[in-house]
Amino acid sequence: MHGDVCLPDKSQVAREILTYLEKHPDAQDTVDGILQNWLVDRRDKYTPTMVQEVVKDLVLEGTILEDKIPGSPRVYRLNLAKRERMKELSKHVGKKD
């Protein structure tokens, strides 16, 4: 079909989030904030659902932390204890063998 858009895969979104965090290790934001502020050049290409899935994966692997504040949206930030691993992942995520 002519109107089809090639959607980015999750590894591409993860790589961009990790690259942002490498440059801004003290950054923290909600999923909507990540989409609007961290992925500013790509926000029209990524869906909130895709960003949420990637963030969830990064939380599960321990690369980023999730802060839960009652009555507020969850906030995500770099797990500074995993910073070196994050740098390695940002270079290799999505790389083809």
mmCIF file of N, CA, C and O in Angstrom, residues 15-96:
data_model
loop_
_atom_site.group_PDB
_atom_site.id
_atom_site.type_symbol
_atom_site.label_atom_id
_atom_site.label_comp_id
_atom_site.label_asym_id
_atom_site.label_seq_id
_atom_site.Cartn_x
_atom_site.Cartn_y
_atom_site.Cartn_z
ATOM 1 N N ARG A 15 17.723 2.614 21.718
ATOM 2 C CA ARG A 15 19.027 3.219 21.440
ATOM 3 C C ARG A 15 18.956 4.740 21.588
ATOM 4 O O ARG A 15 19.842 5.364 22.161
ATOM 5 N N GLU A 16 17.875 5.342 21.115
ATOM 6 C CA GLU A 16 17.741 6.796 21.215
ATOM 7 C C GLU A 16 17.537 7.248 22.659
ATOM 8 O O GLU A 16 18.089 8.271 23.077
ATOM 9 N N ILE A 17 16.778 6.482 23.439
ATOM 10 C CA ILE A 17 16.612 6.812 24.855
ATOM 11 C C ILE A 17 17.950 6.696 25.573
ATOM 12 O O ILE A 17 18.331 7.576 26.352
ATOM 13 N N LEU A 18 18.685 5.630 25.316
ATOM 14 C CA LEU A 18 19.981 5.426 25.969
ATOM 15 C C LEU A 18 20.993 6.488 25.556
ATOM 16 O O LEU A 18 21.787 6.951 26.380
ATOM 17 N N THR A 19 20.957 6.885 24.304
ATOM 18 C CA THR A 19 21.853 7.948 23.839
ATOM 19 C C THR A 19 21.541 9.255 24.554
ATOM 20 O O THR A 19 22.446 9.978 24.977
ATOM 21 N N TYR A 20 20.251 9.549 24.706
ATOM 22 C CA TYR A 20 19.857 10.758 25.428
ATOM 23 C C TYR A 20 20.363 10.700 26.873
ATOM 24 O O TYR A 20 20.925 11.673 27.388
ATOM 25 N N LEU A 21 20.168 9.556 27.521
ATOM 26 C CA LEU A 21 20.594 9.422 28.912
ATOM 27 C C LEU A 21 22.116 9.463 29.065
ATOM 28 O O LEU A 21 22.619 9.907 30.090
ATOM 29 N N GLU A 22 22.820 9.015 28.050
ATOM 30 C CA GLU A 22 24.283 9.099 28.087
ATOM 31 C C GLU A 22 24.715 10.567 28.127
ATOM 32 O O GLU A 22 25.641 10.936 28.835
ATOM 33 N N LYS A 23 24.009 11.406 27.385
ATOM 34 C CA LYS A 23 24.324 12.837 27.336
ATOM 35 C C LYS A 23 23.741 13.608 28.525
ATOM 36 O O LYS A 23 24.246 14.667 28.875
ATOM 37 N N HIS A 24 22.648 13.080 29.091
ATOM 38 C CA HIS A 24 21.926 13.762 30.179
ATOM 39 C C HIS A 24 21.661 12.764 31.310
ATOM 40 O O HIS A 24 20.508 12.386 31.550
ATOM 41 N N PRO A 25 22.695 12.327 32.028
ATOM 42 C CA PRO A 25 22.520 11.260 33.021
ATOM 43 C C PRO A 25 21.616 11.621 34.199
ATOM 44 O O PRO A 25 21.134 10.729 34.888
ATOM 45 N N ASP A 26 21.368 12.883 34.426
ATOM 46 C CA ASP A 26 20.495 13.288 35.530
ATOM 47 C C ASP A 26 19.046 13.495 35.087
ATOM 48 O O ASP A 26 18.190 13.858 35.905
ATOM 49 N N ALA A 27 18.746 13.260 33.816
ATOM 50 C CA ALA A 27 17.397 13.465 33.297
ATOM 51 C C ALA A 27 16.422 12.489 33.941
ATOM 52 O O ALA A 27 16.771 11.348 34.254
ATOM 53 N N GLN A 28 15.215 12.962 34.140
ATOM 54 C CA GLN A 28 14.125 12.092 34.594
ATOM 55 C C GLN A 28 12.820 12.662 34.061
ATOM 56 O O GLN A 28 12.658 13.878 33.985
ATOM 57 N N ASP A 29 11.917 11.753 33.643
ATOM 58 C CA ASP A 29 10.667 12.228 33.054
ATOM 59 C C ASP A 29 9.661 11.092 32.995
ATOM 60 O O ASP A 29 10.004 9.923 33.193
ATOM 61 N N THR A 30 8.419 11.455 32.688
ATOM 62 C CA THR A 30 7.350 10.495 32.456
ATOM 63 C C THR A 30 7.482 9.956 31.029
ATOM 64 O O THR A 30 8.279 10.479 30.236
ATOM 65 N N VAL A 31 6.681 8.956 30.699
ATOM 66 C CA VAL A 31 6.699 8.436 29.325
ATOM 67 C C VAL A 31 6.353 9.554 28.345
ATOM 68 O O VAL A 31 7.012 9.713 27.314
ATOM 69 N N ASP A 32 5.326 10.348 28.656
ATOM 70 C CA ASP A 32 4.970 11.456 27.765
ATOM 71 C C ASP A 32 6.113 12.452 27.651
ATOM 72 O O ASP A 32 6.404 12.963 26.564
ATOM 73 N N GLY A 33 6.782 12.735 28.766
ATOM 74 C CA GLY A 33 7.919 13.652 28.741
ATOM 75 C C GLY A 33 9.088 13.094 27.949
ATOM 76 O O GLY A 33 9.777 13.836 27.249
ATOM 77 N N ILE A 34 9.309 11.794 28.060
ATOM 78 C CA ILE A 34 10.374 11.155 27.278
ATOM 79 C C ILE A 34 10.081 11.341 25.791
ATOM 80 O O ILE A 34 10.961 11.727 25.019
ATOM 81 N N LEU A 35 8.845 11.097 25.415
ATOM 82 C CA LEU A 35 8.450 11.241 24.012
ATOM 83 C C LEU A 35 8.589 12.692 23.549
ATOM 84 O O LEU A 35 9.124 12.958 22.470
ATOM 85 N N GLN A 36 8.165 13.639 24.355
ATOM 86 C CA GLN A 36 8.173 15.056 23.970
ATOM 87 C C GLN A 36 9.545 15.710 24.095
ATOM 88 O O GLN A 36 9.878 16.589 23.304
ATOM 89 N N ASN A 37 10.335 15.298 25.086
ATOM 90 C CA ASN A 37 11.587 15.997 25.371
ATOM 91 C C ASN A 37 12.852 15.226 24.985
ATOM 92 O O ASN A 37 13.798 15.810 24.478
ATOM 93 N N TRP A 38 12.876 13.950 25.249
ATOM 94 C CA TRP A 38 14.073 13.167 24.964
ATOM 95 C C TRP A 38 14.119 12.746 23.499
ATOM 96 O O TRP A 38 15.189 12.588 22.921
ATOM 97 N N LEU A 39 12.963 12.501 22.927
ATOM 98 C CA LEU A 39 12.877 12.022 21.547
ATOM 99 C C LEU A 39 12.297 13.103 20.648
ATOM 100 O O LEU A 39 11.568 12.818 19.700
ATOM 101 N N VAL A 40 12.640 14.338 20.945
ATOM 102 C CA VAL A 40 12.021 15.502 20.302
ATOM 103 C C VAL A 40 12.083 15.446 18.771
ATOM 104 O O VAL A 40 11.124 15.810 18.106
ATOM 105 N N ASP A 41 13.166 14.973 18.214
ATOM 106 C CA ASP A 41 13.298 14.912 16.753
ATOM 107 C C ASP A 41 12.503 13.763 16.138
ATOM 108 O O ASP A 41 12.337 13.702 14.929
ATOM 109 N N ARG A 42 12.036 12.840 16.962
ATOM 110 C CA ARG A 42 11.350 11.649 16.467
ATOM 111 C C ARG A 42 9.938 11.496 17.010
ATOM 112 O O ARG A 42 9.289 10.498 16.743
ATOM 113 N N ARG A 43 9.461 12.468 17.775
ATOM 114 C CA ARG A 43 8.180 12.279 18.469
ATOM 115 C C ARG A 43 7.014 12.026 17.521
ATOM 116 O O ARG A 43 6.038 11.402 17.902
ATOM 117 N N ASP A 44 7.121 12.468 16.281
ATOM 118 C CA ASP A 44 6.045 12.188 15.326
ATOM 119 C C ASP A 44 6.158 10.783 14.729
ATOM 120 O O ASP A 44 5.243 10.307 14.069
ATOM 121 N N LYS A 45 7.263 10.103 14.971
ATOM 122 C CA LYS A 45 7.486 8.761 14.431
ATOM 123 C C LYS A 45 7.183 7.665 15.452
ATOM 124 O O LYS A 45 6.939 6.533 15.080
ATOM 125 N N TYR A 46 7.265 7.990 16.741
ATOM 126 C CA TYR A 46 7.078 7.002 17.796
ATOM 127 C C TYR A 46 5.726 7.199 18.469
ATOM 128 O O TYR A 46 5.320 8.316 18.731
ATOM 129 N N THR A 47 5.090 6.094 18.790
ATOM 130 C CA THR A 47 3.821 6.160 19.509
ATOM 131 C C THR A 47 4.085 6.083 21.010
ATOM 132 O O THR A 47 5.089 5.487 21.439
ATOM 133 N N PRO A 48 3.192 6.653 21.810
ATOM 134 C CA PRO A 48 3.341 6.521 23.262
ATOM 135 C C PRO A 48 3.390 5.056 23.699
ATOM 136 O O PRO A 48 4.144 4.708 24.610
ATOM 137 N N THR A 49 2.627 4.202 23.031
ATOM 138 C CA THR A 49 2.629 2.781 23.382
ATOM 139 C C THR A 49 4.001 2.160 23.149
ATOM 140 O O THR A 49 4.502 1.405 23.984
ATOM 141 N N MET A 50 4.622 2.480 22.021
ATOM 142 C CA MET A 50 5.948 1.940 21.734
ATOM 143 C C MET A 50 6.965 2.425 22.764
ATOM 144 O O MET A 50 7.770 1.644 23.272
ATOM 145 N N VAL A 51 6.928 3.716 23.082
ATOM 146 C CA VAL A 51 7.860 4.271 24.069
ATOM 147 C C VAL A 51 7.622 3.605 25.422
ATOM 148 O O VAL A 51 8.573 3.227 26.111
ATOM 149 N N GLN A 52 6.369 3.415 25.806
ATOM 150 C CA GLN A 52 6.044 2.753 27.079
ATOM 151 C C GLN A 52 6.614 1.335 27.112
ATOM 152 O O GLN A 52 7.179 0.920 28.124
ATOM 153 N N GLU A 53 6.480 0.596 26.023
ATOM 154 C CA GLU A 53 7.009 -0.774 25.961
ATOM 155 C C GLU A 53 8.524 -0.786 26.113
ATOM 156 O O GLU A 53 9.082 -1.635 26.817
ATOM 157 N N VAL A 54 9.192 0.134 25.437
ATOM 158 C CA VAL A 54 10.658 0.202 25.517
ATOM 159 C C VAL A 54 11.087 0.580 26.929
ATOM 160 O O VAL A 54 12.010 -0.022 27.492
ATOM 161 N N VAL A 55 10.417 1.566 27.513
ATOM 162 C CA VAL A 55 10.739 1.980 28.879
ATOM 163 C C VAL A 55 10.550 0.810 29.841
ATOM 164 O O VAL A 55 11.399 0.555 30.702
ATOM 165 N N LYS A 56 9.465 0.070 29.668
ATOM 166 C CA LYS A 56 9.215 -1.100 30.517
ATOM 167 C C LYS A 56 10.355 -2.110 30.396
ATOM 168 O O LYS A 56 10.837 -2.652 31.396
ATOM 169 N N ASP A 57 10.801 -2.370 29.162
ATOM 170 C CA ASP A 57 11.916 -3.299 28.942
ATOM 171 C C ASP A 57 13.196 -2.801 29.627
ATOM 172 O O ASP A 57 13.923 -3.582 30.245
ATOM 173 N N LEU A 58 13.463 -1.501 29.514
ATOM 174 C CA LEU A 58 14.672 -0.934 30.125
ATOM 175 C C LEU A 58 14.599 -0.983 31.654
ATOM 176 O O LEU A 58 15.613 -1.185 32.318
ATOM 177 N N VAL A 59 13.396 -0.840 32.206
ATOM 178 C CA VAL A 59 13.212 -0.974 33.652
ATOM 179 C C VAL A 59 13.453 -2.424 34.061
ATOM 180 O O VAL A 59 14.162 -2.696 35.046
ATOM 181 N N LEU A 60 12.895 -3.364 33.318
ATOM 182 C CA LEU A 60 13.050 -4.787 33.646
ATOM 183 C C LEU A 60 14.513 -5.227 33.623
ATOM 184 O O LEU A 60 14.923 -6.056 34.425
ATOM 185 N N GLU A 61 15.289 -4.658 32.707
ATOM 186 C CA GLU A 61 16.710 -5.039 32.656
ATOM 187 C C GLU A 61 17.552 -4.227 33.634
ATOM 188 O O GLU A 61 18.746 -4.488 33.787
ATOM 189 N N GLY A 62 16.941 -3.232 34.284
ATOM 190 C CA GLY A 62 17.639 -2.464 35.313
ATOM 191 C C GLY A 62 18.429 -1.278 34.806
ATOM 192 O O GLY A 62 19.137 -0.637 35.576
ATOM 193 N N THR A 63 18.324 -0.977 33.523
ATOM 194 C CA THR A 63 19.076 0.138 32.963
ATOM 195 C C THR A 63 18.503 1.476 33.412
ATOM 196 O O THR A 63 19.243 2.421 33.648
ATOM 197 N N ILE A 64 17.185 1.539 33.501
ATOM 198 C CA ILE A 64 16.559 2.746 34.041
ATOM 199 C C ILE A 64 15.691 2.358 35.231
ATOM 200 O O ILE A 64 15.288 1.198 35.384
ATOM 201 N N LEU A 65 15.437 3.342 36.084
ATOM 202 C CA LEU A 65 14.634 3.132 37.283
ATOM 203 C C LEU A 65 13.298 3.827 37.137
ATOM 204 O O LEU A 65 13.187 4.855 36.469
ATOM 205 N N GLU A 66 12.293 3.265 37.787
ATOM 206 C CA GLU A 66 10.948 3.810 37.770
ATOM 207 C C GLU A 66 10.628 4.325 39.174
ATOM 208 O O GLU A 66 10.718 3.577 40.141
ATOM 209 N N ASP A 67 10.280 5.590 39.269
ATOM 210 C CA ASP A 67 9.870 6.168 40.548
ATOM 211 C C ASP A 67 8.357 6.288 40.563
ATOM 212 O O ASP A 67 7.773 6.906 39.663
ATOM 213 N N LYS A 68 7.737 5.681 41.571
ATOM 214 C CA LYS A 68 6.283 5.711 41.709
ATOM 215 C C LYS A 68 5.927 6.668 42.841
ATOM 216 O O LYS A 68 6.306 6.439 43.984
ATOM 217 N N ILE A 69 5.209 7.715 42.497
ATOM 218 C CA ILE A 69 4.749 8.678 43.479
ATOM 219 C C ILE A 69 3.224 8.633 43.457
ATOM 220 O O ILE A 69 2.625 8.875 42.404
ATOM 221 N N PRO A 70 2.594 8.293 44.596
ATOM 222 C CA PRO A 70 1.125 8.198 44.608
ATOM 223 C C PRO A 70 0.466 9.468 44.053
ATOM 224 O O PRO A 70 0.840 10.583 44.401
ATOM 225 N N GLY A 71 -0.487 9.262 43.149
ATOM 226 C CA GLY A 71 -1.231 10.368 42.569
ATOM 227 C C GLY A 71 -0.529 11.091 41.431
ATOM 228 O O GLY A 71 -1.044 12.074 40.903
ATOM 229 N N SER A 72 0.640 10.600 41.042
ATOM 230 C CA SER A 72 1.404 11.222 39.953
ATOM 231 C C SER A 72 1.802 10.161 38.936
ATOM 232 O O SER A 72 1.916 8.987 39.272
ATOM 233 N N PRO A 73 2.041 10.598 37.686
ATOM 234 C CA PRO A 73 2.549 9.631 36.695
ATOM 235 C C PRO A 73 3.925 9.113 37.111
ATOM 236 O O PRO A 73 4.671 9.802 37.816
ATOM 237 N N ARG A 74 4.246 7.926 36.680
ATOM 238 C CA ARG A 74 5.563 7.343 36.984
ATOM 239 C C ARG A 74 6.652 8.129 36.264
ATOM 240 O O ARG A 74 6.475 8.565 35.133
ATOM 241 N N VAL A 75 7.771 8.268 36.942
ATOM 242 C CA VAL A 75 8.911 9.008 36.408
ATOM 243 C C VAL A 75 10.063 8.025 36.232
ATOM 244 O O VAL A 75 10.296 7.159 37.084
ATOM 245 N N TYR A 76 10.790 8.179 35.120
ATOM 246 C CA TYR A 76 11.880 7.268 34.780
ATOM 247 C C TYR A 76 13.199 8.029 34.724
ATOM 248 O O TYR A 76 13.245 9.183 34.296
ATOM 249 N N ARG A 77 14.264 7.345 35.160
ATOM 250 C CA ARG A 77 15.594 7.950 35.182
ATOM 251 C C ARG A 77 16.642 6.859 35.031
ATOM 252 O O ARG A 77 16.368 5.679 35.232
ATOM 253 N N LEU A 78 17.834 7.288 34.689
ATOM 254 C CA LEU A 78 18.957 6.365 34.521
ATOM 255 C C LEU A 78 19.331 5.745 35.857
ATOM 256 O O LEU A 78 19.403 6.431 36.877
ATOM 257 N N ASN A 79 19.569 4.451 35.842
ATOM 258 C CA ASN A 79 20.132 3.768 37.000
ATOM 259 C C ASN A 79 21.633 4.006 36.933
ATOM 260 O O ASN A 79 22.339 3.382 36.139
ATOM 261 N N LEU A 80 22.114 4.943 37.736
ATOM 262 C CA LEU A 80 23.530 5.326 37.667
ATOM 263 C C LEU A 80 24.466 4.148 37.929
ATOM 264 O O LEU A 80 25.586 4.131 37.431
ATOM 265 N N ALA A 81 24.007 3.158 38.675
ATOM 266 C CA ALA A 81 24.822 1.965 38.918
ATOM 267 C C ALA A 81 25.037 1.160 37.636
ATOM 268 O O ALA A 81 25.969 0.374 37.537
ATOM 269 N N LYS A 82 24.187 1.373 36.644
ATOM 270 C CA LYS A 82 24.282 0.644 35.368
ATOM 271 C C LYS A 82 24.805 1.534 34.241
ATOM 272 O O LYS A 82 24.698 1.191 33.080
ATOM 273 N N ARG A 83 25.353 2.676 34.572
ATOM 274 C CA ARG A 83 25.744 3.644 33.542
ATOM 275 C C ARG A 83 26.733 3.076 32.525
ATOM 276 O O ARG A 83 26.584 3.287 31.322
ATOM 277 N N GLU A 84 27.729 2.352 32.965
ATOM 278 C CA GLU A 84 28.705 1.783 32.025
ATOM 279 C C GLU A 84 28.036 0.770 31.104
ATOM 280 O O GLU A 84 28.307 0.736 29.909
ATOM 281 N N ARG A 85 27.152 -0.045 31.651
ATOM 282 C CA ARG A 85 26.429 -1.025 30.831
ATOM 283 C C ARG A 85 25.546 -0.301 29.814
ATOM 284 O O ARG A 85 25.442 -0.709 28.667
ATOM 285 N N MET A 86 24.930 0.795 30.245
ATOM 286 C CA MET A 86 24.073 1.570 29.359
ATOM 287 C C MET A 86 24.876 2.118 28.182
ATOM 288 O O MET A 86 24.419 2.091 27.051
ATOM 289 N N LYS A 87 26.083 2.599 28.434
ATOM 290 C CA LYS A 87 26.923 3.100 27.342
ATOM 291 C C LYS A 87 27.206 1.996 26.327
ATOM 292 O O LYS A 87 27.161 2.219 25.129
ATOM 293 N N GLU A 88 27.482 0.807 26.829
ATOM 294 C CA GLU A 88 27.749 -0.331 25.947
ATOM 295 C C GLU A 88 26.499 -0.680 25.139
ATOM 296 O O GLU A 88 26.573 -0.899 23.933
ATOM 297 N N LEU A 89 25.342 -0.710 25.795
ATOM 298 C CA LEU A 89 24.095 -1.030 25.107
ATOM 299 C C LEU A 89 23.754 -0.006 24.044
ATOM 300 O O LEU A 89 23.283 -0.347 22.969
ATOM 301 N N SER A 90 23.996 1.279 24.330
ATOM 302 C CA SER A 90 23.636 2.312 23.367
ATOM 303 C C SER A 90 24.428 2.161 22.068
ATOM 304 O O SER A 90 23.968 2.554 21.010
ATOM 305 N N LYS A 91 25.588 1.541 22.136
ATOM 306 C CA LYS A 91 26.395 1.315 20.940
ATOM 307 C C LYS A 91 25.930 0.084 20.173
ATOM 308 O O LYS A 91 26.056 0.017 18.963
ATOM 309 N N HIS A 92 25.390 -0.905 20.900
ATOM 310 C CA HIS A 92 25.103 -2.200 20.282
ATOM 311 C C HIS A 92 23.627 -2.477 20.037
ATOM 312 O O HIS A 92 23.312 -3.349 19.237
ATOM 313 N N VAL A 93 22.714 -1.784 20.697
ATOM 314 C CA VAL A 93 21.287 -2.064 20.530
ATOM 315 C C VAL A 93 20.914 -1.808 19.063
ATOM 316 O O VAL A 93 21.209 -0.764 18.516
ATOM 317 N N GLY A 94 20.320 -2.788 18.466
ATOM 318 C CA GLY A 94 19.848 -2.653 17.091
ATOM 319 C C GLY A 94 20.900 -2.852 16.031
ATOM 320 O O GLY A 94 20.614 -2.794 14.846
ATOM 321 N N LYS A 95 22.138 -3.089 16.441
ATOM 322 C CA LYS A 95 23.204 -3.304 15.461
ATOM 323 C C LYS A 95 23.028 -4.679 14.839
ATOM 324 O O LYS A 95 22.748 -5.651 15.515
ATOM 325 N N LYS A 96 23.175 -4.752 13.545
ATOM 326 C CA LYS A 96 23.031 -6.034 12.863
ATOM 327 C C LYS A 96 24.388 -6.738 12.815
ATOM 328 O O LYS A 96 25.409 -6.118 12.617
#
